[in-house]
PDB file of C-alpha atoms and ligand atoms in Angstrom:
ATOM      1  CA  MET A  23       3.674 -23.879  -3.990  1.00  0.00           C
ATOM      2  CA  SER A  24       1.391 -23.625  -6.464  1.00  0.00           C
ATOM      3  CA  LYS A  25       0.708 -24.501  -9.882  1.00  0.00           C
ATOM      4  CA  GLY A  26       0.463 -20.573 -10.658  1.00  0.00           C
ATOM      5  CA  SER A  27       2.946 -19.304  -8.346  1.00  0.00           C
ATOM      6  CA  LYS A  28       5.258 -21.987  -9.849  1.00  0.00           C
ATOM      7  CA  ALA A  29       4.497 -21.187 -13.704  1.00  0.00           C
ATOM      8  CA  SER A  30       4.885 -17.183 -12.647  1.00  0.00           C
ATOM      9  CA  ALA A  31       8.729 -17.811 -10.774  1.00  0.00           C
ATOM     10  CA  GLU A  32       9.707 -19.679 -13.993  1.00  0.00           C
ATOM     11  CA  LYS A  33       8.263 -16.678 -16.195  1.00  0.00           C
ATOM     12  CA  ILE A  34      10.766 -14.171 -14.026  1.00  0.00           C
ATOM     13  CA  ASP A  35      13.675 -16.636 -14.468  1.00  0.00           C
ATOM     14  CA  LEU A  36      12.758 -16.750 -18.018  1.00  0.00           C
ATOM     15  CA  ALA A  37      12.891 -13.085 -18.368  1.00  0.00           C
ATOM     16  CA  LYS A  38      16.367 -12.433 -16.078  1.00  0.00           C
ATOM     17  CA  SER A  39      18.080 -15.115 -18.355  1.00  0.00           C
ATOM     18  CA  LEU A  40      16.591 -13.178 -21.317  1.00  0.00           C
ATOM     19  CA  LYS A  41      17.342  -9.709 -19.867  1.00  0.00           C
ATOM     20  CA  TYR A  42      21.037 -11.069 -18.994  1.00  0.00           C
ATOM     21  CA  ASN A  43      21.622 -11.627 -22.789  1.00  0.00           C
ATOM     22  CA  GLY A  44      21.178  -8.098 -23.555  1.00  0.00           C
ATOM     23  CA  ALA A  45      17.417  -8.641 -25.214  1.00  0.00           C
ATOM     24  CA  HIS A  46      16.756  -4.498 -23.987  1.00  0.00           C
ATOM     25  CA  SER A  47      13.808  -3.822 -26.500  1.00  0.00           C
ATOM     26  CA  ALA A  48      11.789  -6.509 -25.552  1.00  0.00           C
ATOM     27  CA  PRO A  49       8.354  -5.455 -24.601  1.00  0.00           C
ATOM     28  CA  TRP A  50       7.750  -7.183 -20.953  1.00  0.00           C
ATOM     29  CA  LYS A  51      10.997  -5.661 -20.138  1.00  0.00           C
ATOM     30  CA  ASN A  52       9.052  -3.139 -18.188  1.00  0.00           C
ATOM     31  CA  LYS A  53       6.695  -5.922 -16.409  1.00  0.00           C
ATOM     32  CA  ALA A  54       9.639  -7.505 -15.310  1.00  0.00           C
ATOM     33  CA  SER A  55      11.825  -5.205 -13.575  1.00  0.00           C
ATOM     34  CA  LYS A  56       8.449  -2.320 -12.106  1.00  0.00           C
ATOM     35  CA  SER A  57      10.647  -0.421 -10.457  1.00  0.00           C
ATOM     36  CA  ASP A  58      14.343   0.466 -10.216  1.00  0.00           C
ATOM     37  CA  GLU A  59      14.153   0.691  -6.716  1.00  0.00           C
ATOM     38  CA  HIS A  60      15.128  -1.776  -4.522  1.00  0.00           C
ATOM     39  CA  ILE A  61      13.549  -2.585  -1.089  1.00  0.00           C
ATOM     40  CA  PRO A  62      15.211  -6.417   0.576  1.00  0.00           C
ATOM     41  CA  ILE A  63      12.578  -8.364   1.920  1.00  0.00           C
ATOM     42  CA  VAL A  64      12.161  -8.115   5.691  1.00  0.00           C
ATOM     43  CA  TYR A  65      11.974 -11.984   6.394  1.00  0.00           C
ATOM     44  CA  PRO A  66       9.503 -14.603   7.580  1.00  0.00           C
ATOM     45  CA  GLU A  67       7.363 -12.860   4.403  1.00  0.00           C
ATOM     46  CA  ALA A  68       4.372 -14.355   2.778  1.00  0.00           C
ATOM     47  CA  ILE A  69       2.964 -14.474  -0.456  1.00  0.00           C
ATOM     48  CA  LEU A  70      -0.397 -14.149  -1.162  1.00  0.00           C
ATOM     49  CA  CYS A  71      -1.799 -14.872  -4.833  1.00  0.00           C
ATOM     50  CA  VAL A  72      -5.129 -12.849  -5.246  1.00  0.00           C
ATOM     51  CA  GLU A  73      -6.904 -13.478  -8.470  1.00  0.00           C
ATOM     52  CA  ILE A  74      -9.382 -10.222  -9.809  1.00  0.00           C
ATOM     53  CA  TYR A  75     -11.983 -11.432 -11.862  1.00  0.00           C
ATOM     54  CA  GLU A  76     -14.213  -9.039 -15.066  1.00  0.00           C
ATOM     55  CA  ARG A  77     -16.474  -6.822 -13.053  1.00  0.00           C
ATOM     56  CA  ARG A  78     -19.641  -7.842 -15.827  1.00  0.00           C
ATOM     57  CA  HIS A  79     -18.197 -11.615 -16.580  1.00  0.00           C
ATOM     58  CA  GLY A  80     -18.096 -12.741 -12.994  1.00  0.00           C
ATOM     59  CA  SER A  81     -16.331 -15.389 -13.974  1.00  0.00           C
ATOM     60  CA  VAL A  82     -13.461 -14.426 -16.293  1.00  0.00           C
ATOM     61  CA  LYS A  83     -10.361 -13.812 -14.457  1.00  0.00           C
ATOM     62  CA  ASN A  84      -9.360 -10.592 -15.745  1.00  0.00           C
ATOM     63  CA  GLN A  85      -5.485 -10.446 -13.298  1.00  0.00           C
ATOM     64  CA  GLU A  86      -3.526 -12.130 -11.137  1.00  0.00           C
ATOM     65  CA  PHE A  87      -0.931 -11.088  -8.140  1.00  0.00           C
ATOM     66  CA  LEU A  88       1.781 -12.304  -5.943  1.00  0.00           C
ATOM     67  CA  VAL A  89       1.204  -9.516  -2.947  1.00  0.00           C
ATOM     68  CA  LEU A  90       3.351  -9.783   0.084  1.00  0.00           C
ATOM     69  CA  GLY A  91       1.654 -10.092   3.518  1.00  0.00           C
ATOM     70  CA  SER A  92       3.427  -6.447   4.211  1.00  0.00           C
ATOM     71  CA  GLN A  93       2.031  -4.986   1.715  1.00  0.00           C
ATOM     72  CA  LEU A  94      -1.040  -2.637   2.209  1.00  0.00           C
ATOM     73  CA  LEU A  95      -4.712  -3.354   0.858  1.00  0.00           C
ATOM     74  CA  THR A  96      -4.505  -0.548  -1.252  1.00  0.00           C
ATOM     75  CA  ASP A  97      -1.318  -1.581  -2.550  1.00  0.00           C
ATOM     76  CA  LEU A  98      -3.917  -4.052  -4.246  1.00  0.00           C
ATOM     77  CA  LYS A  99      -6.020  -1.634  -5.407  1.00  0.00           C
ATOM     78  CA  ASP A 100      -4.024   0.692  -6.932  1.00  0.00           C
ATOM     79  CA  ASN A 101      -2.446  -2.061  -9.427  1.00  0.00           C
ATOM     80  CA  ILE A 102      -6.217  -3.518 -10.469  1.00  0.00           C
ATOM     81  CA  TYR A 103      -7.309  -2.501 -13.961  1.00  0.00           C
ATOM     82  CA  CYS A 104     -10.134  -1.806 -15.065  1.00  0.00           C
ATOM     83  CA  SER A 105     -12.100   0.258 -17.733  1.00  0.00           C
ATOM     84  CA  THR A 106     -14.511   2.647 -15.821  1.00  0.00           C
ATOM     85  CA  ASN A 107     -11.589   3.935 -14.486  1.00  0.00           C
ATOM     86  CA  LYS A 108     -10.344   5.279 -17.918  1.00  0.00           C
ATOM     87  CA  LEU A 109     -14.251   6.178 -18.662  1.00  0.00           C
ATOM     88  CA  MET A 110     -14.988   8.087 -15.724  1.00  0.00           C
ATOM     89  CA  GLU A 111     -11.665  10.000 -16.005  1.00  0.00           C
ATOM     90  CA  LEU A 112     -12.644  10.587 -19.675  1.00  0.00           C
ATOM     91  CA  ASN A 113     -15.592  12.023 -18.581  1.00  0.00           C
ATOM     92  CA  LYS A 114     -13.805  14.182 -15.271  1.00  0.00           C
ATOM     93  CA  LEU A 115     -15.996  11.772 -13.511  1.00  0.00           C
ATOM     94  CA  HIS A 116     -13.243  10.301 -11.356  1.00  0.00           C
ATOM     95  CA  ASN A 117     -14.297   8.953  -8.302  1.00  0.00           C
ATOM     96  CA  HIS A 118     -11.151   7.530  -5.392  1.00  0.00           C
ATOM     97  CA  SER A 119     -13.818   5.856  -3.126  1.00  0.00           C
ATOM     98  CA  GLY A 120     -13.813   2.141  -3.176  1.00  0.00           C
ATOM     99  CA  PHE A 121     -13.926  -0.694  -0.626  1.00  0.00           C
ATOM    100  CA  PHE A 122     -12.799  -4.653  -0.384  1.00  0.00           C
ATOM    101  CA  LEU A 123     -15.392  -6.563   1.169  1.00  0.00           C
ATOM    102  CA  ILE A 124     -13.210  -9.397   3.392  1.00  0.00           C
ATOM    103  CA  GLU A 125     -15.611 -11.219   5.531  1.00  0.00           C
ATOM    104  CA  ASP A 126     -17.269  -9.394   7.620  1.00  0.00           C
ATOM    105  CA  THR A 127     -15.481  -6.024   7.063  1.00  0.00           C
ATOM    106  CA  PHE A 128     -15.506  -3.008   4.365  1.00  0.00           C
ATOM    107  CA  TYR A 129     -11.708  -1.553   4.214  1.00  0.00           C
ATOM    108  CA  ASN A 130     -12.690   1.395   2.842  1.00  0.00           C
ATOM    109  CA  ASP A 131      -9.893   3.676   0.604  1.00  0.00           C
ATOM    110  CA  THR A 132     -10.144   6.801   2.188  1.00  0.00           C
ATOM    111  CA  ARG A 133      -7.063   8.082   1.277  1.00  0.00           C
ATOM    112  CA  HIS A 134      -7.598  10.748  -0.848  1.00  0.00           C
ATOM    113  CA  TYR A 135      -9.821  14.343   0.412  1.00  0.00           C
ATOM    114  CA  SER A 136     -12.635  13.585  -1.621  1.00  0.00           C
ATOM    115  CA  ALA A 137     -12.757   9.979  -0.824  1.00  0.00           C
ATOM    116  CA  VAL A 138     -16.468   8.771   0.538  1.00  0.00           C
ATOM    117  CA  ASP A 139     -17.177   5.951   3.097  1.00  0.00           C
ATOM    118  CA  TYR A 140     -19.103   3.740   0.373  1.00  0.00           C
ATOM    119  CA  SER A 141     -19.970   1.357   3.111  1.00  0.00           C
ATOM    120  CA  LYS A 142     -21.577   3.421   5.679  1.00  0.00           C
ATOM    121  CA  PRO A 143     -24.795   3.292   4.122  1.00  0.00           C
ATOM    122  CA  ILE A 144     -24.599  -0.382   3.495  1.00  0.00           C
ATOM    123  CA  VAL A 145     -23.128  -0.427   7.380  1.00  0.00           C
ATOM    124  CA  ASP A 146     -26.488   2.062   8.380  1.00  0.00           C
ATOM    125  CA  TRP A 147     -29.210  -0.551   6.810  1.00  0.00           C
ATOM    126  CA  LEU A 148     -27.976  -2.856   8.201  1.00  0.00           C
ATOM    127  CA  ASP A 149     -27.806  -1.618  11.304  1.00  0.00           C
ATOM    128  CA  ASN A 150     -31.303  -0.090  11.651  1.00  0.00           C
ATOM    129  CA  SER A 151     -33.629  -2.502   9.184  1.00  0.00           C
ATOM    130  CA  SER A 152     -32.403  -5.338  11.178  1.00  0.00           C
ATOM    131  CA  ASP A 153     -35.639  -7.615  10.152  1.00  0.00           C
ATOM    132  CA  GLU A 154     -35.383  -6.604   7.098  1.00  0.00           C
ATOM    133  CA  VAL A 155     -31.888  -7.953   6.856  1.00  0.00           C
ATOM    134  CA  ALA A 156     -32.135 -11.145   8.993  1.00  0.00           C
ATOM    135  CA  GLU A 157     -34.661 -11.860   6.878  1.00  0.00           C
ATOM    136  CA  LYS A 158     -32.408 -11.421   3.467  1.00  0.00           C
ATOM    137  CA  TRP A 159     -29.634 -12.861   5.092  1.00  0.00           C
ATOM    138  CA  ASP A 160     -31.574 -15.974   6.040  1.00  0.00           C
ATOM    139  CA  ALA A 161     -32.635 -16.021   2.519  1.00  0.00           C
ATOM    140  CA  ILE A 162     -28.616 -16.196   1.178  1.00  0.00           C
ATOM    141  CA  SER A 163     -27.642 -18.307   3.319  1.00  0.00           C
ATOM    142  CA  SER A 164     -30.358 -20.607   3.543  1.00  0.00           C
ATOM    143  CA  GLY A 165     -28.256 -23.440   2.284  1.00  0.00           C
ATOM    144  CA  VAL A 166     -25.981 -22.867   5.110  1.00  0.00           C
ATOM    145  CA  LEU A 167     -28.160 -23.240   8.662  1.00  0.00           C
ATOM    146  CA  LYS A 168     -30.295 -26.163   9.444  1.00  0.00           C
ATOM    147  CA  LYS A 169     -33.992 -25.791  10.186  1.00  0.00           C
ATOM    148  CA  ARG A 170     -33.361 -26.919  13.862  1.00  0.00           C
ATOM    149  CA  GLN A 171     -30.035 -24.658  13.842  1.00  0.00           C
ATOM    150  CA  LYS A 172     -32.374 -21.734  12.965  1.00  0.00           C
ATOM    151  CA  ASP A 173     -35.075 -22.845  15.230  1.00  0.00           C
ATOM    152  CA  LEU A 174     -32.502 -22.457  17.783  1.00  0.00           C
ATOM    153  CA  LEU A 175     -30.801 -19.175  17.733  1.00  0.00           C
ATOM    154  CA  LYS A 176     -34.584 -17.993  16.895  1.00  0.00           C
ATOM    155  CA  GLY A 177     -35.694 -19.742  20.353  1.00  0.00           C
ATOM    156  CA  LEU A 178     -32.539 -17.390  21.607  1.00  0.00           C
ATOM    157  CA  ASN A 179     -33.404 -14.349  19.667  1.00  0.00           C
ATOM    158  CA  ILE A 180     -29.903 -14.227  18.474  1.00  0.00           C
ATOM    159  CA  SER A 181     -29.365 -13.279  14.817  1.00  0.00           C
ATOM    160  CA  ASN A 182     -27.139 -15.332  12.855  1.00  0.00           C
ATOM    161  CA  VAL A 183     -26.481 -12.352  10.264  1.00  0.00           C
ATOM    162  CA  PRO A 184     -22.533 -11.447  10.907  1.00  0.00           C
ATOM    163  CA  GLU A 185     -21.521  -8.048  12.584  1.00  0.00           C
ATOM    164  CA  PHE A 186     -20.380  -6.025   9.413  1.00  0.00           C
ATOM    165  CA  LYS A 187     -17.942  -3.532  10.284  1.00  0.00           C
ATOM    166  CA  SER A 188     -16.262  -1.252   8.500  1.00  0.00           C
ATOM    167  CA  ALA A 189     -12.027  -0.014   8.858  1.00  0.00           C
ATOM    168  CA  ASP A 190      -9.338   1.793   6.298  1.00  0.00           C
ATOM    169  CA  MET A 191      -7.899   0.123   3.644  1.00  0.00           C
ATOM    170  CA  GLN A 192      -4.929   2.054   3.490  1.00  0.00           C
ATOM    171  CA  SER A 193      -3.828   1.450   7.138  1.00  0.00           C
ATOM    172  CA  THR A 194      -4.389  -2.693   6.907  1.00  0.00           C
ATOM    173  CA  TYR A 195      -2.045  -4.848   6.334  1.00  0.00           C
ATOM    174  CA  PHE A 196      -2.594  -8.253   4.166  1.00  0.00           C
ATOM    175  CA  SER A 197      -0.837 -10.423   7.094  1.00  0.00           C
ATOM    176  CA  ASP A 198      -3.881  -8.333   9.628  1.00  0.00           C
ATOM    177  CA  LEU A 199      -6.515 -10.081   7.550  1.00  0.00           C
ATOM    178  CA  HIS A 200      -9.174 -12.589   8.761  1.00  0.00           C
ATOM    179  CA  PHE A 201     -10.058 -14.655   4.990  1.00  0.00           C
ATOM    180  CA  ARG A 202     -10.460 -17.845   3.570  1.00  0.00           C
ATOM    181  CA  LEU A 203      -8.573 -19.286   0.419  1.00  0.00           C
ATOM    182  CA  GLY A 204     -10.690 -19.109  -2.526  1.00  0.00           C
ATOM    183  CA  ALA A 205     -12.951 -17.787  -0.827  1.00  0.00           C
ATOM    184  CA  GLY A 206     -14.922 -15.278  -2.755  1.00  0.00           C
ATOM    185  CA  TYR A 207     -14.488 -11.079  -2.203  1.00  0.00           C
ATOM    186  CA  LEU A 208     -15.961  -7.985  -3.412  1.00  0.00           C
ATOM    187  CA  TYR A 209     -13.773  -5.122  -4.616  1.00  0.00           C
ATOM    188  CA  CYS A 210     -16.183  -1.991  -5.438  1.00  0.00           C
ATOM    189  CA  HIS A 211     -15.446   1.350  -6.925  1.00  0.00           C
ATOM    190  CA  GLN A 212     -16.145   3.985  -9.190  1.00  0.00           C
ATOM    191  CA  GLY A 213     -19.674   4.361  -7.304  1.00  0.00           C
ATOM    192  CA  ASN A 214     -21.404   0.728  -8.498  1.00  0.00           C
ATOM    193  CA  CYS A 215     -18.305  -1.355 -10.548  1.00  0.00           C
ATOM    194  CA  LYS A 216     -17.882  -4.613  -8.898  1.00  0.00           C
ATOM    195  CA  HIS A 217     -15.403  -7.259  -8.944  1.00  0.00           C
ATOM    196  CA  THR A 218     -14.981 -10.760  -7.375  1.00  0.00           C
ATOM    197  CA  PHE A 219     -11.712 -11.179  -6.114  1.00  0.00           C
ATOM    198  CA  VAL A 220     -10.182 -13.942  -4.590  1.00  0.00           C
ATOM    199  CA  ILE A 221      -6.930 -14.841  -2.012  1.00  0.00           C
ATOM    200  CA  ARG A 222      -6.139 -18.203  -3.983  1.00  0.00           C
ATOM    201  CA  ASP A 223      -3.000 -19.083  -2.282  1.00  0.00           C
ATOM    202  CA  MET A 224      -0.737 -18.134   0.427  1.00  0.00           C
ATOM    203  CA  ARG A 225       2.904 -19.345   0.979  1.00  0.00           C
ATOM    204  CA  LEU A 226       5.991 -18.087   2.272  1.00  0.00           C
ATOM    205  CA  ILE A 227       8.595 -17.311   0.036  1.00  0.00           C
ATOM    206  CA  HIS A 228      10.434 -19.033  -1.976  1.00  0.00           C
ATOM    207  CA  PRO A 229      14.332 -18.276  -2.866  1.00  0.00           C
ATOM    208  CA  GLU A 230      13.310 -18.354  -6.393  1.00  0.00           C
ATOM    209  CA  ASP A 231      10.721 -15.592  -5.808  1.00  0.00           C
ATOM    210  CA  THR A 232      11.688 -11.672  -6.363  1.00  0.00           C
ATOM    211  CA  GLN A 233      13.291 -10.690  -3.657  1.00  0.00           C
ATOM    212  CA  ASN A 234      12.821  -7.416  -4.150  1.00  0.00           C
ATOM    213  CA  GLN A 235       9.216  -5.959  -2.226  1.00  0.00           C
ATOM    214  CA  ALA A 236       9.433  -2.498  -4.430  1.00  0.00           C
ATOM    215  CA  GLU A 237       8.278  -5.387  -7.644  1.00  0.00           C
ATOM    216  CA  TYR A 238       5.517  -5.910  -5.446  1.00  0.00           C
ATOM    217  CA  PRO A 239       1.968  -6.965  -6.175  1.00  0.00           C
ATOM    218  CA  LEU A 240       3.870  -8.783  -8.936  1.00  0.00           C
ATOM    219  CA  MET A 241       1.610  -8.996 -11.693  1.00  0.00           C
ATOM    220  CA  THR A 242       1.509 -12.287 -12.779  1.00  0.00           C
ATOM    221  CA  PHE A 243      -1.432 -12.222 -15.401  1.00  0.00           C
ATOM    222  CA  HIS A 244      -3.592 -10.113 -17.067  1.00  0.00           C
ATOM    223  CA  MET A 245      -5.889 -11.118 -19.752  1.00  0.00           C
ATOM    224  CA  GLN A 246      -5.229  -9.910 -23.319  1.00  0.00           C
ATOM    225  CA  ARG A 247      -7.830  -8.192 -24.776  1.00  0.00           C
ATOM    226  CA  ARG A 248      -9.148  -7.845 -27.969  1.00  0.00           C
ATOM    227  CA  PHE A 249      -9.376  -3.906 -29.603  1.00  0.00           C
ATOM    228  CA  GLN A 250     -12.727  -3.663 -31.738  1.00  0.00           C
ATOM    229  CA  LYS A 251     -11.736  -2.753 -35.248  1.00  0.00           C
ATOM    230  CA  CYS A 252     -13.732  -0.067 -37.649  1.00  0.00           C
ATOM    231  CA  SER A 253     -16.748  -2.620 -39.408  1.00  0.00           C
ATOM    232  CA  VAL A 254     -15.664  -0.798 -42.401  1.00  0.00           C
ATOM    233  CA  CYS A 255     -12.208   0.003 -42.884  1.00  0.00           C
ATOM    234  CA  GLN A 256     -11.277  -3.135 -40.795  1.00  0.00           C
ATOM    235  CA  ILE A 257      -7.973  -1.323 -40.405  1.00  0.00           C
ATOM    236  CA  TYR A 258      -8.313   1.483 -37.717  1.00  0.00           C
ATOM    237  CA  LEU A 259      -9.502   0.886 -33.849  1.00  0.00           C
ATOM    238  CA  ALA A 260     -13.098   1.640 -33.691  1.00  0.00           C
ATOM    239  CA  THR A 261     -13.979   5.030 -32.067  1.00  0.00           C
ATOM    240  CA  LYS A 262     -17.975   4.906 -32.738  1.00  0.00           C
ATOM    241  CA  MET A 263     -20.616   2.917 -32.461  1.00  0.00           C
ATOM    242  CA  THR A 264     -23.961   3.078 -34.191  1.00  0.00           C
ATOM    243  CA  VAL A 265     -27.530   1.061 -32.955  1.00  0.00           C
ATOM    244  CA  ASP A 266     -30.302   0.574 -35.427  1.00  0.00           C
ATOM    245  CA  ASP A 267     -28.269   2.514 -38.462  1.00  0.00           C
ATOM    246  CA  LYS A 268     -30.325   1.436 -41.516  1.00  0.00           C
ATOM    247  CA  TRP A 269     -27.699   1.670 -43.873  1.00  0.00           C
ATOM    248  CA  ALA A 270     -24.739  -0.070 -40.943  1.00  0.00           C
ATOM    249  CA  PRO A 271     -24.002  -3.986 -42.238  1.00  0.00           C
ATOM    250  CA  ASN A 272     -24.397  -4.522 -38.173  1.00  0.00           C
ATOM    251  CA  ASN A 273     -26.314  -3.514 -35.566  1.00  0.00           C
ATOM    252  CA  PRO A 274     -24.185  -2.248 -33.381  1.00  0.00           C
ATOM    253  CA  CYS A 275     -22.104  -1.368 -35.751  1.00  0.00           C
ATOM    254  CA  TYR A 276     -18.292  -0.195 -34.732  1.00  0.00           C
ATOM    255  CA  PHE A 277     -16.571   2.782 -37.314  1.00  0.00           C
ATOM    256  CA  CYS A 278     -13.394   4.454 -37.202  1.00  0.00           C
ATOM    257  CA  LYS A 279     -13.519   8.224 -37.097  1.00  0.00           C
ATOM    258  CA  GLN A 280     -12.895   8.793 -40.687  1.00  0.00           C
ATOM    259  CA  CYS A 281     -14.872   6.060 -42.012  1.00  0.00           C
ATOM    260  CA  TYR A 282     -17.826   7.418 -39.555  1.00  0.00           C
ATOM    261  CA  TYR A 283     -18.065  10.766 -40.643  1.00  0.00           C
ATOM    262  CA  LEU A 284     -17.470   9.623 -44.690  1.00  0.00           C
ATOM    263  CA  LEU A 285     -20.630   7.733 -44.835  1.00  0.00           C
ATOM    264  CA  HIS A 286     -22.680   9.588 -42.620  1.00  0.00           C
ATOM    265  CA  TYR A 287     -22.323  13.421 -43.469  1.00  0.00           C
ATOM    266  CA  LYS A 288     -22.283  14.903 -46.370  1.00  0.00           C
ATOM    267  CA  GLU A 289     -19.343  17.134 -47.701  1.00  0.00           C
ATOM    268  CA  ASP A 290     -20.882  20.153 -46.462  1.00  0.00           C
ATOM    269  CA  ASP A 291     -20.707  18.713 -42.773  1.00  0.00           C
ATOM    270  CA  SER A 292     -24.553  18.265 -43.312  1.00  0.00           C
ATOM    271  CA  LEU A 293     -25.899  15.194 -42.054  1.00  0.00           C
ATOM    272  CA  LEU A 294     -26.701  12.111 -44.783  1.00  0.00           C
ATOM    273  CA  TYR A 295     -29.400  10.651 -42.902  1.00  0.00           C
ATOM    274  CA  HIS A 296     -30.842  10.256 -38.883  1.00  0.00           C
ATOM    275  CA  HIS A 297     -29.532   7.804 -36.366  1.00  0.00           C
ATOM    276  CA  THR A 298     -28.139   6.906 -33.217  1.00  0.00           C
ATOM    277  CA  VAL A 299     -24.575   7.551 -32.783  1.00  0.00           C
ATOM    278  CA  TYR A 300     -22.107   6.575 -29.317  1.00  0.00           C
ATOM    279  CA  ASP A 301     -18.773   7.419 -28.477  1.00  0.00           C
ATOM    280  CA  TYR A 302     -17.230   4.373 -28.035  1.00  0.00           C
ATOM    281  CA  PHE A 303     -14.765   3.231 -25.913  1.00  0.00           C
ATOM    282  CA  GLN A 304     -11.747   0.224 -26.332  1.00  0.00           C
ATOM    283  CA  GLU A 305     -11.778  -1.623 -23.088  1.00  0.00           C
TER     284      GLU A 305
HETATM  285 ZN1  LIG B 428     -14.111  -1.665 -12.218  1.00  0.00          ZN
HETATM  286 ZN1  LIG B 429     -13.076   2.966 -40.271  1.00  0.00          ZN
END
């Protein structure tokens, strides 16, 4: 058992014991029991520990899940939190498409009628521009293949570029996957929002694990976010951000709605001075 999953098992035990003590108002209670439904585990069952990383700060882990081998890849996708989803929803640009790239296969989410196969242009490019692809692949993997091996492949006229293919995310189970523990794979959604994810650990389910399928994917870690407060009142959350604002103390400067209008508009709603402002969205 890995450290992470042991910690999570302990967390769940703690949650259970506190629950039985009648601590119904505990804020994490919903986390401990995601669903009232009980679906028994079918043995033997495997548990995978999957880590999802931040889109911008690729080395920062955002979430960690325990997923069952009998679950679909879409079960994981539906539980991944990314602020881009919220931002796109707010702007009515939400897109249901997305893929996981695991080894040489793109697993596309094509459940929604409007979903697009994001991997198609990539696979087409791989098929149609083999020389360029081989050159790029060579540059990426130059540390992997030794010169002698390369010469050998060249002589035989065999490409060392893997044969990439695509499949449906919604019909692929984790137990169907060919993967390497600890390897960085790619999750791409909302056009071009990319996250690295890693399958860190794999083991059989233990008696101490939650024995209810409905509770999985079980989130065992979620990075705490710090909210951006208004730089003026330091009380309310920021909803506006100004850039190169000549009267602001910081650049960029964050404001709540009240402070922003108070400091940038006159009482008759006319502008006090010219400035650049954006709506600020809390991640
Ligand atoms: Zn994202
Ligand atoms: Zn304020």
